[in-house]
Coordinates of N, CA and C in Angstrom, one line a residue:
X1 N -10.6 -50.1 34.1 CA -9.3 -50.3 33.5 C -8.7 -49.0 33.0
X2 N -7.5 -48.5 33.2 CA -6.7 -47.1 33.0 C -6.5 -47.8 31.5
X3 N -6.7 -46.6 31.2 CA -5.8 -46.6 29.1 C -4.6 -45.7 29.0
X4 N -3.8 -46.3 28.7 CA -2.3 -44.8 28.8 C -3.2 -44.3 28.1
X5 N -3.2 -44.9 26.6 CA -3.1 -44.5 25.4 C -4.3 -43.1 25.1
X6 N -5.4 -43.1 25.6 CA -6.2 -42.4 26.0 C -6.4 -41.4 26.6
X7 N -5.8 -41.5 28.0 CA -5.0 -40.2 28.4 C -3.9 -39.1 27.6
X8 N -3.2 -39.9 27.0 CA -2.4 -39.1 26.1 C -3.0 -38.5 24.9
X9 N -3.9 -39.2 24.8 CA -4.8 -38.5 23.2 C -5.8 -37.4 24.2
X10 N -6.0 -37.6 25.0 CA -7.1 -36.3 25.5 C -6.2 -35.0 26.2
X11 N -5.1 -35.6 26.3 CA -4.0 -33.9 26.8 C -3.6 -33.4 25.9
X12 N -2.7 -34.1 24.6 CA -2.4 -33.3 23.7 C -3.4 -33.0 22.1
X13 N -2.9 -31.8 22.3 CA -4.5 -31.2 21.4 C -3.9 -31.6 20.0
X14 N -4.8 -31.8 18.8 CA -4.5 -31.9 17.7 C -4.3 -30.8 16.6
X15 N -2.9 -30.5 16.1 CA -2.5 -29.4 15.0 C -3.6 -28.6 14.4
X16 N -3.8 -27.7 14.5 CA -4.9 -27.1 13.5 C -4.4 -27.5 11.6
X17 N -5.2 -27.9 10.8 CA -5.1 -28.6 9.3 C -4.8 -27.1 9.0
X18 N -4.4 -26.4 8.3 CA -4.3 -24.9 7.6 C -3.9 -24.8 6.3
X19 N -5.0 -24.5 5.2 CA -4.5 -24.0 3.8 C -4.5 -22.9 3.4
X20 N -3.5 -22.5 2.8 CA -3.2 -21.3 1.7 C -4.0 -21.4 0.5
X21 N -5.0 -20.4 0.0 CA -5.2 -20.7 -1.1 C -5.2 -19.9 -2.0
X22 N -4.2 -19.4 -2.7 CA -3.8 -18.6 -3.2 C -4.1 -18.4 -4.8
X23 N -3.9 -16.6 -5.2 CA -4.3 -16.4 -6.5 C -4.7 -15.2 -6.8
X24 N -5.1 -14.7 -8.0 CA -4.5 -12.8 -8.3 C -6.1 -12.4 -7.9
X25 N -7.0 -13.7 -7.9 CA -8.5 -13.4 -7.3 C -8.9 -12.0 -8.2
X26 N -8.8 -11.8 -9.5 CA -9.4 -10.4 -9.7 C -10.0 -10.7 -11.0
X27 N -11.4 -11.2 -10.9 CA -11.8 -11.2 -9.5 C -12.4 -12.4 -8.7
X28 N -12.5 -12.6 -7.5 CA -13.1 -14.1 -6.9 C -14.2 -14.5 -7.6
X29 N -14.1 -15.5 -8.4 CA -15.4 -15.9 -8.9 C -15.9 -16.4 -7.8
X30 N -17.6 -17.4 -8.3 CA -17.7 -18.5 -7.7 C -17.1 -20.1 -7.9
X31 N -16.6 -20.3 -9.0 CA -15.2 -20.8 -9.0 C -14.4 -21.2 -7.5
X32 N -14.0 -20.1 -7.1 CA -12.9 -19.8 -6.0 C -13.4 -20.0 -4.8
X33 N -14.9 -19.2 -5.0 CA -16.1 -19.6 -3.6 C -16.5 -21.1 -3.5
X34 N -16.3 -22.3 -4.4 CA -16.7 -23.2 -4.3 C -15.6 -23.6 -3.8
X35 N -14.1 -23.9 -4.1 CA -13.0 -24.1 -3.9 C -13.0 -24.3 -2.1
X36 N -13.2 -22.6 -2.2 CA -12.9 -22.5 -0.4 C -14.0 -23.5 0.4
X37 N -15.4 -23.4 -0.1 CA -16.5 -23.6 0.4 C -16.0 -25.5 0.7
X38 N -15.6 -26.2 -0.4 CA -15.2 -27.4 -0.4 C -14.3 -28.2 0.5
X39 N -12.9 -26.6 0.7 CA -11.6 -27.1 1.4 C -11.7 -26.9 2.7
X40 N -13.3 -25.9 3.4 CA -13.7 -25.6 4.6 C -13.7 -27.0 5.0
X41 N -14.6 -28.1 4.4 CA -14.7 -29.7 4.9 C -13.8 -30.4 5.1
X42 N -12.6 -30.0 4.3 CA -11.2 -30.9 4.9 C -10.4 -30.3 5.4
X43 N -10.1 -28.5 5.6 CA -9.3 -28.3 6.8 C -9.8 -27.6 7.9
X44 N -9.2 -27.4 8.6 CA -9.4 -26.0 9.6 C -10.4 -24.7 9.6
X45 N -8.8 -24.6 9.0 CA -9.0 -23.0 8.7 C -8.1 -23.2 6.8
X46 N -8.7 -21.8 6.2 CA -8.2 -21.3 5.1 C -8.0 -19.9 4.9
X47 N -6.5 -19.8 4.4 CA -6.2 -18.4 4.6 C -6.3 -18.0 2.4
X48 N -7.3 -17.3 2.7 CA -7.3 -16.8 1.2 C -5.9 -15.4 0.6
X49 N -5.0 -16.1 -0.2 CA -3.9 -15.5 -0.1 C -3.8 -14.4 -1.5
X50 N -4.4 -13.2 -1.6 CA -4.5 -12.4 -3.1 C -3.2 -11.9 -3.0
X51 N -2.4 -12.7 -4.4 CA -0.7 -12.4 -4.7 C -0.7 -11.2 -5.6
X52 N 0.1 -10.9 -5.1 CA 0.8 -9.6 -5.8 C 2.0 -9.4 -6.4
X53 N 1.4 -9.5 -7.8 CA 2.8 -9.9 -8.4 C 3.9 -9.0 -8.9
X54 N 5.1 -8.7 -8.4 CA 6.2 -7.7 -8.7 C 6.3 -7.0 -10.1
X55 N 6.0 -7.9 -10.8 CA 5.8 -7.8 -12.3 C 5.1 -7.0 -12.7
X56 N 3.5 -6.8 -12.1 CA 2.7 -6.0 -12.5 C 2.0 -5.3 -11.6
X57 N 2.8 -4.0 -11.2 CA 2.4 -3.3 -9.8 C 1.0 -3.2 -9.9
X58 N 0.6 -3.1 -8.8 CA -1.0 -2.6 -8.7 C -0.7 -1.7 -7.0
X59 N -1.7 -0.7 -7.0 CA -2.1 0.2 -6.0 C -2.8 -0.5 -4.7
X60 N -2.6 0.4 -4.0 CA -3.0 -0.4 -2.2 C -4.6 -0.5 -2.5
X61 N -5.2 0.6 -3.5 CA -6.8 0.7 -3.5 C -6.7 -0.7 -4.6
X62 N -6.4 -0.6 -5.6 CA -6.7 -2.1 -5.9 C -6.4 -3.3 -5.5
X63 N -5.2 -3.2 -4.5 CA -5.1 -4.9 -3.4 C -6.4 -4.3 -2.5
X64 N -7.0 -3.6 -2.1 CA -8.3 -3.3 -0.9 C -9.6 -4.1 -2.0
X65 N -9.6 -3.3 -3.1 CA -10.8 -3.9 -4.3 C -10.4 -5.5 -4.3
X66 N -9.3 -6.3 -4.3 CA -9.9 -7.5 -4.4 C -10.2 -7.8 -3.2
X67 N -9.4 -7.6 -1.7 CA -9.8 -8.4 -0.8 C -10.8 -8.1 0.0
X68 N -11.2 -7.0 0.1 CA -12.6 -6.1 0.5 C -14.0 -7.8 -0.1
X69 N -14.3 -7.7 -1.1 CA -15.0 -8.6 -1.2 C -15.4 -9.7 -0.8
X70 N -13.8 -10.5 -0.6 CA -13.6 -11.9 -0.3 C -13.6 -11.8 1.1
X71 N -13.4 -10.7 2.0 CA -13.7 -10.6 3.4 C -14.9 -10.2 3.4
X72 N -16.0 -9.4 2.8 CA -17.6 -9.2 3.3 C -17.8 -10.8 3.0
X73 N -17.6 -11.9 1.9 CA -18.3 -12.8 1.8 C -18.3 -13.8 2.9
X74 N -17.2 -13.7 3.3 CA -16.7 -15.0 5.0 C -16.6 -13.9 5.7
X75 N -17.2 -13.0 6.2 CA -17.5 -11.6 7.5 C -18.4 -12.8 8.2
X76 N -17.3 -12.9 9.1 CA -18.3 -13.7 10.4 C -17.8 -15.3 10.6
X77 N -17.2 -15.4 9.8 CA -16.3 -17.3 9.6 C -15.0 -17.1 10.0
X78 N -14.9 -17.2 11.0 CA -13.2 -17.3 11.8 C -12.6 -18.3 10.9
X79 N -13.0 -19.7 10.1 CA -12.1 -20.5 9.9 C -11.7 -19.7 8.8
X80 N -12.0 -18.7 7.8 CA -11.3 -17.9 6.4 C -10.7 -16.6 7.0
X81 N -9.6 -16.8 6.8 CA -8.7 -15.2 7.2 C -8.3 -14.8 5.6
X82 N -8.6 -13.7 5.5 CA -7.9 -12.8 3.9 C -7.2 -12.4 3.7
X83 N -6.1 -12.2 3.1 CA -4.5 -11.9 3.0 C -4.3 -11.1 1.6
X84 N -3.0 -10.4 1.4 CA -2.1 -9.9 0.3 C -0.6 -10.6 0.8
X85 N -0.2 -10.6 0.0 CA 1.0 -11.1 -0.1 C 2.0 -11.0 -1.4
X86 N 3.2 -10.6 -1.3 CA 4.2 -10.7 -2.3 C 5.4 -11.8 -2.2
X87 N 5.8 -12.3 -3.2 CA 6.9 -13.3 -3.3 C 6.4 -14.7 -2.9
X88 N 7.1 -15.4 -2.9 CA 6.3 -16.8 -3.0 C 5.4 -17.2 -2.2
X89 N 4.7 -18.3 -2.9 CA 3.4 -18.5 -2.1 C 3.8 -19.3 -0.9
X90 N 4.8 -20.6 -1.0 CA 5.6 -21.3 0.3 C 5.6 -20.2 2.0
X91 N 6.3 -19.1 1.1 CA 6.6 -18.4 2.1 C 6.0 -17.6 2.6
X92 N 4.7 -17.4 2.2 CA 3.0 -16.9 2.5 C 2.6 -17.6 3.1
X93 N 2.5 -18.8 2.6 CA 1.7 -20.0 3.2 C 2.5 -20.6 4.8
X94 N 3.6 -20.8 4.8 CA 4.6 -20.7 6.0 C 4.4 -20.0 7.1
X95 N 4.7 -18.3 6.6 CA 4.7 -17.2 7.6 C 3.3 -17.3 8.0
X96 N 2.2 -17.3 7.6 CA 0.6 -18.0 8.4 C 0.2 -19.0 8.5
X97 N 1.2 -20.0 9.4 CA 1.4 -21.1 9.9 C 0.7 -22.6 8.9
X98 N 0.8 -22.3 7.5 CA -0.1 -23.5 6.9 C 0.8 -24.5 6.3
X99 N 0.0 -25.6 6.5 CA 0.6 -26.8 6.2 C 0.8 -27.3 4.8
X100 N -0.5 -26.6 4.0 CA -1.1 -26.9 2.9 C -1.7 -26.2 1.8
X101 N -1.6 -26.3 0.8 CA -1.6 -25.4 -0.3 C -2.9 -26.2 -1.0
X102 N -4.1 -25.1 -0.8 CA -5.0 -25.5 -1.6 C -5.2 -25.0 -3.3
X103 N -5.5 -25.8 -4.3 CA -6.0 -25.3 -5.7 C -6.7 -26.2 -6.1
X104 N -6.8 -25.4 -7.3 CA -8.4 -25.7 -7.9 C -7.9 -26.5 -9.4
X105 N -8.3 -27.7 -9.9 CA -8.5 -28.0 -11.4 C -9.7 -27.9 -12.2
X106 N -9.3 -27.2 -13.2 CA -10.6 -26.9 -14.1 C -10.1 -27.9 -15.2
X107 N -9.3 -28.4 -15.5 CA -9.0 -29.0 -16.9 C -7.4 -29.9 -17.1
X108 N -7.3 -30.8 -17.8 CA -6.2 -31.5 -18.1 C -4.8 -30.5 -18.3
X109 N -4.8 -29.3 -18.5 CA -3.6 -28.3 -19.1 C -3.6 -27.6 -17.2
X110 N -4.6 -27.5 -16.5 CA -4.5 -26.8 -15.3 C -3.6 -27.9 -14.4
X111 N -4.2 -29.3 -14.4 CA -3.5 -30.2 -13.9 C -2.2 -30.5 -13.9
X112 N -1.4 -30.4 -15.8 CA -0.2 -30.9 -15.6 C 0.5 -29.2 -15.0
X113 N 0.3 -28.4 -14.7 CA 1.0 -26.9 -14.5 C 0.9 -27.0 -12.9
X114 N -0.3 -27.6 -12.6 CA -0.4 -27.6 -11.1 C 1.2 -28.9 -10.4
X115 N 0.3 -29.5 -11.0 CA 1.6 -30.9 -10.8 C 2.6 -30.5 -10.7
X116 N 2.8 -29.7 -11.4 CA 4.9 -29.6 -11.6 C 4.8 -28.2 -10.7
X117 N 4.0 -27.3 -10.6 CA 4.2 -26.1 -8.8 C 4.7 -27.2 -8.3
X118 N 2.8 -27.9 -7.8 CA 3.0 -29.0 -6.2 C 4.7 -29.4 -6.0
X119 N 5.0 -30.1 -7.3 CA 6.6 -30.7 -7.4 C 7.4 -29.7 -6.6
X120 N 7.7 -28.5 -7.2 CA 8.7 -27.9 -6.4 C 8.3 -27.1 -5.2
X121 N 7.2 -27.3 -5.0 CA 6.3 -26.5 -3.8 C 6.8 -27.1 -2.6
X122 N 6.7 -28.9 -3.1 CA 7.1 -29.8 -1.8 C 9.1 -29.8 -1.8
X123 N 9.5 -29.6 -2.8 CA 10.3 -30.0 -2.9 C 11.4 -28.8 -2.3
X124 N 10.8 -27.2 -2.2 CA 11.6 -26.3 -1.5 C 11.0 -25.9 -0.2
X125 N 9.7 -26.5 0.2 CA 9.3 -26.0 1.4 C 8.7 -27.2 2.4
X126 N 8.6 -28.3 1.6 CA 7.6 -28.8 2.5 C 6.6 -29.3 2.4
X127 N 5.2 -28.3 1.7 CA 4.3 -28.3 2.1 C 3.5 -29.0 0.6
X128 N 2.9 -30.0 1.3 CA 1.7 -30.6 0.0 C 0.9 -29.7 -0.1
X129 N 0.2 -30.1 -1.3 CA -0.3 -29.3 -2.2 C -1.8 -30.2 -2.3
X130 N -3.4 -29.9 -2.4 CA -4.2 -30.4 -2.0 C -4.8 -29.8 -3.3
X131 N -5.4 -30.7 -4.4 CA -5.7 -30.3 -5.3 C -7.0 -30.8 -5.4
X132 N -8.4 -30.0 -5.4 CA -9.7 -30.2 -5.9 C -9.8 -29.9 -7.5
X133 N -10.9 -30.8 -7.4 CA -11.3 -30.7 -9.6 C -12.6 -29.5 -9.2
X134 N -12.9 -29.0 -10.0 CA -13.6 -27.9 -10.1 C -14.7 -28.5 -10.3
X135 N -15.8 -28.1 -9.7 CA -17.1 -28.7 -9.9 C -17.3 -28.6 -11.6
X136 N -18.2 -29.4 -12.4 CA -18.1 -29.4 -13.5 C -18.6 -28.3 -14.2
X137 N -19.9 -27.9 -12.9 CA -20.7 -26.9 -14.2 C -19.8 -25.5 -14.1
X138 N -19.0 -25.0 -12.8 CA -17.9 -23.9 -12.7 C -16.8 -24.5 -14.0
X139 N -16.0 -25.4 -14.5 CA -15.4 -25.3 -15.0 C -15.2 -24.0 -16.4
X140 N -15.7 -23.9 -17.0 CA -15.4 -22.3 -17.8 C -15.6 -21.2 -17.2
X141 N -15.7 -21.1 -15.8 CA -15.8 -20.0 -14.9 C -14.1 -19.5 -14.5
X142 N -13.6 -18.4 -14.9 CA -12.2 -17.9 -14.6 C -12.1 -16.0 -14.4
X143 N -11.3 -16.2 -13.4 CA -11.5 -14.6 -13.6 C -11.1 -13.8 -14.9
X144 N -10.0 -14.5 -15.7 CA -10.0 -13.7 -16.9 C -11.2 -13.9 -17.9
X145 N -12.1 -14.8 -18.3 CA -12.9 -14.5 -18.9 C -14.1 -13.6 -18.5
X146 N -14.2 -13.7 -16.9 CA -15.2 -12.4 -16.1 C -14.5 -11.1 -16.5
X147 N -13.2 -10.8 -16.4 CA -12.7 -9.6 -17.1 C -12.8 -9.1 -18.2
X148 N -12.5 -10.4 -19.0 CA -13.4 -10.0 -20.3 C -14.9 -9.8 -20.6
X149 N -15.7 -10.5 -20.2 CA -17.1 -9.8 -20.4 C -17.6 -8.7 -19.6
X150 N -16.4 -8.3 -18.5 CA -17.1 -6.7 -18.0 C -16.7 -5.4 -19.2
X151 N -15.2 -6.2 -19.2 CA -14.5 -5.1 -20.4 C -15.8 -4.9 -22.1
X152 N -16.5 -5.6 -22.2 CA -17.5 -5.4 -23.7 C -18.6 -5.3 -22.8
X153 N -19.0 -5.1 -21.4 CA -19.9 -4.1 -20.6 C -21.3 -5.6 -20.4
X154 N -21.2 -7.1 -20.3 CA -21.8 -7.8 -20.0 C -21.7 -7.9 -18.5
X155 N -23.3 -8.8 -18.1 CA -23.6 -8.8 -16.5 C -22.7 -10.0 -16.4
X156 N -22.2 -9.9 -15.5 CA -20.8 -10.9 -14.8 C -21.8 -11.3 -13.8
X157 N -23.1 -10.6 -13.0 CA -22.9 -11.2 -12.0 C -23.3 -12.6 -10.9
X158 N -23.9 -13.5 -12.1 CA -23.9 -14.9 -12.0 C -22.6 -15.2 -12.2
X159 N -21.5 -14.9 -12.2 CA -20.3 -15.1 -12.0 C -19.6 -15.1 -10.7
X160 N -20.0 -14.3 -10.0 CA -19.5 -13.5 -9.0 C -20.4 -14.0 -7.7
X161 N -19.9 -14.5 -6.1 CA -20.5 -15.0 -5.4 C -21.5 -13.9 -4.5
X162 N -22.4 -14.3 -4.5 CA -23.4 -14.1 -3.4 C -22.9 -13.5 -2.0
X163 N -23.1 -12.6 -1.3 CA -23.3 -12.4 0.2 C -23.9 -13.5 0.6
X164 N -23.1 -13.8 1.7 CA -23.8 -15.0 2.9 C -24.7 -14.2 3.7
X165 N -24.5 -12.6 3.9 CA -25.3 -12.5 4.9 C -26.3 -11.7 4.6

Protein backbone atom coordinates (compact mmCIF):
# COMPACT_ATOMS: atom_id res chain seq x y z
CA UNK A 1 0.00 0.00 0.00
CA UNK A 2 1.67 3.59 -1.22
CA UNK A 3 1.66 6.27 1.84
CA UNK A 4 1.70 9.93 0.38
CA UNK A 5 2.26 10.93 3.70
CA UNK A 6 5.55 9.02 3.95
CA UNK A 7 6.99 9.87 0.95
CA UNK A 8 6.81 13.40 1.67
CA UNK A 9 8.35 13.02 5.14
CA UNK A 10 11.41 11.13 3.57
CA UNK A 11 12.11 13.97 0.69
CA UNK A 12 11.93 16.82 2.71
CA UNK A 13 14.76 17.09 5.22
CA UNK A 14 14.07 18.44 8.71
CA UNK A 15 15.33 22.25 9.79
CA UNK A 16 18.55 21.93 11.66
CA UNK A 17 17.19 23.07 15.75
CA UNK A 18 20.09 25.93 16.32
CA UNK A 19 20.96 27.87 19.59
CA UNK A 20 22.75 30.98 20.37
CA UNK A 21 24.14 30.80 23.63
CA UNK A 22 25.39 33.83 24.50
CA UNK A 23 27.49 35.76 27.31
CA UNK A 24 30.85 37.88 28.31
CA UNK A 25 32.12 34.00 29.15
CA UNK A 26 35.12 35.59 31.04
CA UNK A 27 35.56 33.27 31.95
CA UNK A 28 33.55 29.82 30.71
CA UNK A 29 32.94 28.18 33.80
CA UNK A 30 31.70 24.73 34.15
CA UNK A 31 28.54 26.40 34.74
CA UNK A 32 28.41 27.28 30.91
CA UNK A 33 29.99 23.80 30.05
CA UNK A 34 27.09 22.17 31.62
CA UNK A 35 24.64 24.56 29.90
CA UNK A 36 26.08 23.68 26.45
CA UNK A 37 26.68 20.03 27.41
CA UNK A 38 22.75 19.83 28.31
CA UNK A 39 21.39 22.07 25.21
CA UNK A 40 23.71 19.58 22.84
CA UNK A 41 20.56 16.92 23.79
CA UNK A 42 17.81 19.26 22.65
CA UNK A 43 19.31 20.97 19.64
CA UNK A 44 21.48 20.60 16.81
CA UNK A 45 23.94 22.51 16.83
CA UNK A 46 25.07 25.44 19.41
CA UNK A 47 26.68 28.48 18.53
CA UNK A 48 28.58 29.77 21.60
CA UNK A 49 28.21 33.58 21.20
CA UNK A 50 31.25 35.75 23.53
CA UNK A 51 29.53 39.44 23.38
CA UNK A 52 31.34 42.29 23.28
CA UNK A 53 30.09 44.89 24.86
CA UNK A 54 30.49 48.66 23.35
CA UNK A 55 30.51 49.92 26.71
CA UNK A 56 33.56 48.24 27.82
CA UNK A 57 36.16 47.95 24.99
CA UNK A 58 38.35 45.01 25.22
CA UNK A 59 41.35 44.13 22.71
CA UNK A 60 41.28 41.41 19.86
CA UNK A 61 43.88 39.45 22.31
CA UNK A 62 41.34 39.45 24.96
CA UNK A 63 38.16 38.49 22.63
CA UNK A 64 41.08 35.45 21.30
CA UNK A 65 41.67 34.68 25.50
CA UNK A 66 37.99 33.99 25.99
CA UNK A 67 37.20 32.17 22.85
CA UNK A 68 40.56 30.30 22.33
CA UNK A 69 39.40 28.05 25.33
CA UNK A 70 35.84 27.39 24.56
CA UNK A 71 37.05 26.20 21.09
CA UNK A 72 40.09 23.75 22.52
CA UNK A 73 37.18 22.37 24.78
CA UNK A 74 34.55 21.31 21.68
CA UNK A 75 37.89 20.98 19.15
CA UNK A 76 36.44 18.19 17.21
CA UNK A 77 32.32 18.68 17.86
CA UNK A 78 30.93 20.14 14.63
CA UNK A 79 27.64 20.55 16.55
CA UNK A 80 29.51 23.76 18.83
CA UNK A 81 30.77 26.60 16.57
CA UNK A 82 32.45 29.69 18.72
CA UNK A 83 31.74 33.23 17.94
CA UNK A 84 32.44 37.14 19.07
CA UNK A 85 29.91 39.31 18.37
CA UNK A 86 28.85 43.01 19.01
CA UNK A 87 25.25 44.44 19.27
CA UNK A 88 22.43 42.53 19.94
CA UNK A 89 22.24 39.10 20.61
CA UNK A 90 18.77 38.65 18.11
CA UNK A 91 20.91 39.74 15.59
CA UNK A 92 23.89 37.37 16.30
CA UNK A 93 21.67 34.71 16.81
CA UNK A 94 19.85 35.50 13.34
CA UNK A 95 22.88 36.32 11.18
CA UNK A 96 24.10 32.30 12.25
CA UNK A 97 20.92 31.03 11.19
CA UNK A 98 19.47 30.20 15.00
CA UNK A 99 16.18 29.69 15.91
CA UNK A 100 16.85 29.81 19.61
CA UNK A 101 18.34 31.42 22.36
CA UNK A 102 19.77 29.30 24.91
CA UNK A 103 20.34 30.42 28.94
CA UNK A 104 21.07 29.37 31.97
CA UNK A 105 19.03 29.82 35.56
CA UNK A 106 20.95 29.85 38.64
CA UNK A 107 18.27 31.51 40.83
CA UNK A 108 14.81 33.29 41.31
CA UNK A 109 16.51 37.03 40.54
CA UNK A 110 18.22 35.26 37.24
CA UNK A 111 14.76 34.01 36.29
CA UNK A 112 12.60 37.18 36.55
CA UNK A 113 15.67 39.19 34.28
CA UNK A 114 15.74 36.30 32.00
CA UNK A 115 11.83 36.46 31.52
CA UNK A 116 11.54 39.92 30.63
CA UNK A 117 15.03 39.57 27.79
CA UNK A 118 12.93 36.30 26.49
CA UNK A 119 9.87 38.92 26.40
CA UNK A 120 11.40 41.33 24.20
CA UNK A 121 13.77 38.90 22.50
CA UNK A 122 10.46 37.21 21.10
CA UNK A 123 8.84 40.19 20.78
CA UNK A 124 11.58 42.19 18.30
CA UNK A 125 12.95 39.12 16.56
CA UNK A 126 11.21 36.08 16.82
CA UNK A 127 13.15 33.88 18.40
CA UNK A 128 12.27 31.78 21.73
CA UNK A 129 14.26 31.73 24.31
CA UNK A 130 15.02 28.07 25.86
CA UNK A 131 15.77 28.40 29.45
CA UNK A 132 17.72 25.50 31.54
CA UNK A 133 17.95 25.70 35.59
CA UNK A 134 21.47 25.28 36.46
CA UNK A 135 22.30 21.98 37.81
CA UNK A 136 22.13 22.60 41.56
CA UNK A 137 25.48 21.79 42.80
CA UNK A 138 26.91 24.64 39.73
CA UNK A 139 24.47 27.08 41.03
CA UNK A 140 27.18 29.53 43.01
CA UNK A 141 29.41 28.89 40.13
CA UNK A 142 29.62 32.50 38.02
CA UNK A 143 32.31 33.94 36.14
CA UNK A 144 32.38 36.99 38.31
CA UNK A 145 32.96 35.18 41.47
CA UNK A 146 35.91 32.99 39.49
CA UNK A 147 37.27 36.54 38.81
CA UNK A 148 37.20 37.33 42.08
CA UNK A 149 39.05 34.48 43.54
CA UNK A 150 41.82 34.64 40.86
CA UNK A 151 42.08 38.43 41.60
CA UNK A 152 43.05 37.45 45.85
CA UNK A 153 45.35 34.69 43.77
CA UNK A 154 42.95 31.39 44.70
CA UNK A 155 42.91 27.98 42.47
CA UNK A 156 39.80 28.60 40.23
CA UNK A 157 40.51 25.51 38.64
CA UNK A 158 37.64 23.19 39.82
CA UNK A 159 35.89 26.05 38.42
CA UNK A 160 36.95 25.91 35.07
CA UNK A 161 36.12 22.90 32.55
CA UNK A 162 38.31 20.08 31.72
CA UNK A 163 39.74 19.30 28.11
CA UNK A 164 37.67 16.62 26.48
CA UNK A 165 40.59 15.59 24.79
Amino acid sequence: MHNEHTDIATTTTQRERKALFAGSFNPFTIGHQSLVDRGLELFDKIVVAVGISATKPVTQAEIAERLEPIRQLYAGDDRVEVVSYAGLTVDAAQSHGCQFLLRGIRNAIDLEYERQLADINRRISGLETVMLLTLPELSAVSSSTVRELQRYGRDVDEFLPKSKM
